[in-house]
PDB file of C-alpha atoms in Angstrom:
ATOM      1  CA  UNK F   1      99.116  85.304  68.519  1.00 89.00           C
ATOM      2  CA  UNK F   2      97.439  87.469  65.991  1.00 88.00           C
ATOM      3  CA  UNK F   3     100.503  87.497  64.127  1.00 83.00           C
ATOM      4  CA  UNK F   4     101.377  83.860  64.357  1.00 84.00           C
ATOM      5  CA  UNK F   5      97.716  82.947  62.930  1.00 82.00           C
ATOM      6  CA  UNK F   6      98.141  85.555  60.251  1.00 81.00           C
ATOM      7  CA  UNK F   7     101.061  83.277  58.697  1.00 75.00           C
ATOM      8  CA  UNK F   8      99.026  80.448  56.658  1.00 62.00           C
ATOM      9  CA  UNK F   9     101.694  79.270  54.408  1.00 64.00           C
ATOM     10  CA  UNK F  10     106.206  78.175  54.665  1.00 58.00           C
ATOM     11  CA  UNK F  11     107.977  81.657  54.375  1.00 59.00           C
ATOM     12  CA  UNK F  12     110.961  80.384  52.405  1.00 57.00           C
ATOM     13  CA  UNK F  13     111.396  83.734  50.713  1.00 54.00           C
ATOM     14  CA  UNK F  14     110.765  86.010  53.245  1.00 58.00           C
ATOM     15  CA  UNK F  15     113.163  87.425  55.647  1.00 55.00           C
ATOM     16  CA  UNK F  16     111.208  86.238  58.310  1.00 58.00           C
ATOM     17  CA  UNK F  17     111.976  81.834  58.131  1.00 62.00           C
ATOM     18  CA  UNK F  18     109.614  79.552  59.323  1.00 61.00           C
ATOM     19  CA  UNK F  19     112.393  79.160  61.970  1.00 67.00           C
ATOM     20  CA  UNK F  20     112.408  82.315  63.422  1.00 76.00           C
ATOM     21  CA  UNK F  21     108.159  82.522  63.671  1.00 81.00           C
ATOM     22  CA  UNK F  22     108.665  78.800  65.224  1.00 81.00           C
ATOM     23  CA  UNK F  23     110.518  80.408  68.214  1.00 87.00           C
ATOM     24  CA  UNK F  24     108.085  83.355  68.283  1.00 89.00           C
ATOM     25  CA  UNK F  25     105.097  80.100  68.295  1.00 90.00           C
ATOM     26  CA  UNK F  26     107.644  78.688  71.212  1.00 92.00           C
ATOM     27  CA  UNK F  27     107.654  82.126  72.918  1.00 95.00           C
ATOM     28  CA  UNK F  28     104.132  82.424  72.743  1.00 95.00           C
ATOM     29  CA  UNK F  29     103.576  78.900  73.959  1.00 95.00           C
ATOM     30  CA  UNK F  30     105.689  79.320  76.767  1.00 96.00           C
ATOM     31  CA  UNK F  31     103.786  82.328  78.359  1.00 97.00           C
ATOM     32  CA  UNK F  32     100.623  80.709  77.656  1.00 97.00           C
ATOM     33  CA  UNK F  33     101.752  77.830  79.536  1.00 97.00           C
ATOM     34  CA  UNK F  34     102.692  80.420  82.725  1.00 96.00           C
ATOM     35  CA  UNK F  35      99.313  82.208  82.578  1.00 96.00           C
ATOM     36  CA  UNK F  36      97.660  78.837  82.217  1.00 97.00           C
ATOM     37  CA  UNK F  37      99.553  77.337  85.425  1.00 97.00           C
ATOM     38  CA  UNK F  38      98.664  80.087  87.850  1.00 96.00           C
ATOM     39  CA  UNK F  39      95.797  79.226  90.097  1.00 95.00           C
ATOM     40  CA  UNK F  40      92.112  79.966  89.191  1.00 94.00           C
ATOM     41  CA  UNK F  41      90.659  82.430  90.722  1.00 94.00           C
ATOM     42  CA  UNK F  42      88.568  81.153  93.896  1.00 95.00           C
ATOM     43  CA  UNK F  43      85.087  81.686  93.916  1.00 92.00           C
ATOM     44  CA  UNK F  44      84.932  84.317  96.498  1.00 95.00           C
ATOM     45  CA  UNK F  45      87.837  86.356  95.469  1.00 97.00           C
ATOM     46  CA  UNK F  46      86.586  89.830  94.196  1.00 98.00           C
ATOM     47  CA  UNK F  47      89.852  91.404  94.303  1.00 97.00           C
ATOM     48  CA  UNK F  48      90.854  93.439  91.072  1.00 97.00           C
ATOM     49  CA  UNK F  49      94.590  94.312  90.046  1.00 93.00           C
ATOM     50  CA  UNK F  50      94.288  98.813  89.171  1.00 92.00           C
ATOM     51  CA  UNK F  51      97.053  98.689  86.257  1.00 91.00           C
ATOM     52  CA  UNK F  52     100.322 100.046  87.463  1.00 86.00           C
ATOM     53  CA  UNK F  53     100.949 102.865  86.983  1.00 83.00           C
ATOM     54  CA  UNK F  54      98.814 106.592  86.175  1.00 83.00           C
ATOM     55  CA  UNK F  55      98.060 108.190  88.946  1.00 91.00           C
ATOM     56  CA  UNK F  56      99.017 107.522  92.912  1.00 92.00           C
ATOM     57  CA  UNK F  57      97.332 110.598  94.567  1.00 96.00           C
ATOM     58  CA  UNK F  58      95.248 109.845  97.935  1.00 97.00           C
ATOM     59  CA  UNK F  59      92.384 109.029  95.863  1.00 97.00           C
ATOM     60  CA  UNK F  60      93.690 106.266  93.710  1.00 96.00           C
ATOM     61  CA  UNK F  61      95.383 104.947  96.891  1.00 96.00           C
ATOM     62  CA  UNK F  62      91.948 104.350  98.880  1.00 98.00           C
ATOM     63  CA  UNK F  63      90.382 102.909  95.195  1.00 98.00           C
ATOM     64  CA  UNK F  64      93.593 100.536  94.774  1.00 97.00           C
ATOM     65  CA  UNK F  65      92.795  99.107  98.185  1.00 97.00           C
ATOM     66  CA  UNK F  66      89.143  98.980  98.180  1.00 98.00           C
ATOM     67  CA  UNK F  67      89.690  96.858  94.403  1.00 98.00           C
ATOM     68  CA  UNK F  68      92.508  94.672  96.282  1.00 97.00           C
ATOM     69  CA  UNK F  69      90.517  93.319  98.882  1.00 98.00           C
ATOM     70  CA  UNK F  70      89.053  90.433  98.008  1.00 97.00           C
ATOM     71  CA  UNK F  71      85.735  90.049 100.618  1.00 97.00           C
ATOM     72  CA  UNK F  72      84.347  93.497  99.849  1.00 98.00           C
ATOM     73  CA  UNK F  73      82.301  94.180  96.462  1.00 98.00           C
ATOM     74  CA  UNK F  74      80.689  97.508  97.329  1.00 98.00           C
ATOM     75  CA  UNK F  75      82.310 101.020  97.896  1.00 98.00           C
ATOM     76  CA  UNK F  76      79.872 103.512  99.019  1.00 98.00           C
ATOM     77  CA  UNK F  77      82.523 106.922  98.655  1.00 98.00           C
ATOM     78  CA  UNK F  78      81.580 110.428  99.766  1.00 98.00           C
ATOM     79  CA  UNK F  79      82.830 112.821  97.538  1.00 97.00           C
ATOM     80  CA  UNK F  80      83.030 116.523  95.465  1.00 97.00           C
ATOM     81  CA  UNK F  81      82.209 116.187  91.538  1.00 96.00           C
ATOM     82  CA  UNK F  82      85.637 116.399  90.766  1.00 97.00           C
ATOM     83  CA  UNK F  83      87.160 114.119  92.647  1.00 97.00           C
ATOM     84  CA  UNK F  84      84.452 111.709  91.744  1.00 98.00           C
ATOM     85  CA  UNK F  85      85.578 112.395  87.954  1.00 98.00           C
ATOM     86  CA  UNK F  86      88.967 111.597  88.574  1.00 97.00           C
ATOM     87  CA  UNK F  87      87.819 108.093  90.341  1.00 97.00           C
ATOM     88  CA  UNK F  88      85.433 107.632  87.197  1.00 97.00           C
ATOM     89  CA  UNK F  89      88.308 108.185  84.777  1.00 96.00           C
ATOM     90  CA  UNK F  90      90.712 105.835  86.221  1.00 96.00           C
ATOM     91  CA  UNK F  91      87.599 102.823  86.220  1.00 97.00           C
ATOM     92  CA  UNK F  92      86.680 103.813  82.318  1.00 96.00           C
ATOM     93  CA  UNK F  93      90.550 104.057  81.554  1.00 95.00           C
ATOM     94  CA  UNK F  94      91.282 100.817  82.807  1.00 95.00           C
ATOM     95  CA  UNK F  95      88.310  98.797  82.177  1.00 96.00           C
ATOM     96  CA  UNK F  96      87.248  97.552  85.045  1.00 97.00           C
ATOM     97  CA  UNK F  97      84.482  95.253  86.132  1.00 98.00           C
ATOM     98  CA  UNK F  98      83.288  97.295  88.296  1.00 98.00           C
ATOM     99  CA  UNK F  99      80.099  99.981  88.148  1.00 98.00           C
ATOM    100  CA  UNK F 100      80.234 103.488  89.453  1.00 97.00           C
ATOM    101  CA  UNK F 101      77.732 105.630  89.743  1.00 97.00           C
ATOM    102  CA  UNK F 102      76.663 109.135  91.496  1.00 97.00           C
ATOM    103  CA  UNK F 103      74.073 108.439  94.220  1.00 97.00           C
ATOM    104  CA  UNK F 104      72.901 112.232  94.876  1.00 96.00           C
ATOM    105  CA  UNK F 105      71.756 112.609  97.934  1.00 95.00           C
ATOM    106  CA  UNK F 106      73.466 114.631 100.481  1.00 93.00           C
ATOM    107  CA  UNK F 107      76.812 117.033 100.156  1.00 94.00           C
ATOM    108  CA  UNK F 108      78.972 115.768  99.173  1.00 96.00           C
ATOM    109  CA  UNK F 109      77.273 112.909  96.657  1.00 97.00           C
ATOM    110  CA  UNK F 110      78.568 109.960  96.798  1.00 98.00           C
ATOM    111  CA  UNK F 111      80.152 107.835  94.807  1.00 98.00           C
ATOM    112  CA  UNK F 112      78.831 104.111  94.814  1.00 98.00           C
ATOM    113  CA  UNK F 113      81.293 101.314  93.546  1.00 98.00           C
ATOM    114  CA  UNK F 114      80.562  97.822  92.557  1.00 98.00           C
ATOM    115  CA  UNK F 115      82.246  95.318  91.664  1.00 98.00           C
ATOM    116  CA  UNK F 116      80.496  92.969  88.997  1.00 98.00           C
ATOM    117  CA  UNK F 117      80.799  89.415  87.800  1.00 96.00           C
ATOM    118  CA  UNK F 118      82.199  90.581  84.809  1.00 97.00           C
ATOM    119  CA  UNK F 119      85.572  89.864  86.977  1.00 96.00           C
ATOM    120  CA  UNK F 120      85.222  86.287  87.096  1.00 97.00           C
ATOM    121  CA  UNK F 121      83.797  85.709  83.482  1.00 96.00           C
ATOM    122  CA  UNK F 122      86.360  87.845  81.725  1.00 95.00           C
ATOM    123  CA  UNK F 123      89.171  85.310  83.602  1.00 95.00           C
ATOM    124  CA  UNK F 124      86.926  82.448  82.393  1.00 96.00           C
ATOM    125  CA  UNK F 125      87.056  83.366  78.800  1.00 97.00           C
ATOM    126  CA  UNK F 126      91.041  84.385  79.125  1.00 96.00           C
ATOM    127  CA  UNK F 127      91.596  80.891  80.502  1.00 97.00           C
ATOM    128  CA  UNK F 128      89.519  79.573  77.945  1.00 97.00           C
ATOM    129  CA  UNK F 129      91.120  81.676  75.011  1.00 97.00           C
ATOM    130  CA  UNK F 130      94.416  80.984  76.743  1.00 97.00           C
ATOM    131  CA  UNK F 131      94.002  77.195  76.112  1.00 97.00           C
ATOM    132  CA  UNK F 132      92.555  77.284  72.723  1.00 97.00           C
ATOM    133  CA  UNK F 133      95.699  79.478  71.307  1.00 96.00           C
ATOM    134  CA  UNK F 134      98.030  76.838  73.230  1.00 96.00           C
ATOM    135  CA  UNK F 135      96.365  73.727  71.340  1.00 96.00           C
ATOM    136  CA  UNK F 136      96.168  75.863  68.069  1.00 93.00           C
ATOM    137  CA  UNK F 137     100.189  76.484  68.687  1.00 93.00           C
ATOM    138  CA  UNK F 138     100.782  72.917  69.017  1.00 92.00           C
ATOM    139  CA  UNK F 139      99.151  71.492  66.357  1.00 91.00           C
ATOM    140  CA  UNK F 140     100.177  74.357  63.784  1.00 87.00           C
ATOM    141  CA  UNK F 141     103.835  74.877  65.042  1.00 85.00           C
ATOM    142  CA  UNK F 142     104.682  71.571  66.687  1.00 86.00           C
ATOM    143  CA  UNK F 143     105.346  72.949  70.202  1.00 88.00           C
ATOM    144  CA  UNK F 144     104.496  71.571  73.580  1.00 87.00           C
ATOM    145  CA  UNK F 145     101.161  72.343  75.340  1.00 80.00           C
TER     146      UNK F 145
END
């Protein structure tokens, strides 16, 4: 998209035609238009996709499912400071709407997980953005919304 909006004016002397950034607009528009038919996300879901692939060990394994599952929000985790790294390394890497911090009390600590509404406005705004771009490429490079 960036690169679509960066073109203001014809390109009739440029390598690139107006033809060939109209099928990149089309492109665009077209996986807009699959992201925008998917279903919203119901109001109760709090289940959050860990990018593929990184790490699989046992400890990504037991985050990837407690993120999947859509009914639970809270991950209260038992473990040593370096596994508790690791686990804060993959959230930071990835971005993830969810809060972890070091409750310490006890051997091992433990590691308390949250998931926040973060999740459900950052799909919001995509949707949002995702429709905005989708109008912009119709009325700027004449292609279906």
């Amino acid at each position: 998209m960036s690169a679509l909006r960066a073109v203001t004016e014809p390109l009739k002397d440029s390598a690139l035609r107006d033809a060939d950034v109209g099928d990149l607009a089309a492109d665009c528009a077209a996986r807009l238009r699959v992201r925008l038919a998917r279903p919203q996300r119901a109001p109760g879901d709090w289940s959050v996709e860990l990018p593929a692939g990184g790490c699989t060990c046992d400890l990504c394994v037991t985050l990837r499912a407690f993120l999947a599952a859509p009914g639970r929000t809270v991950f209260e985790w038992p473990l040593a400071k370096q596994r508790r790294q690791h686990i804060h390394s993959r959230i930071e890497a990835a971005e993830l709407p969810v809060t972890h911090v070091t409750r310490r009390q006890g051997r091992p600590y433990t590691l308390v997980l949250k998931k926040t509404d973060a999740l459900f406005a950052r799909e919001r705004e995509a949707r949002a953005r995702d429709h905005a771009n989708l109008e912009w490429l119709a009325a700027r490079w004449h292609v279906s919304a």
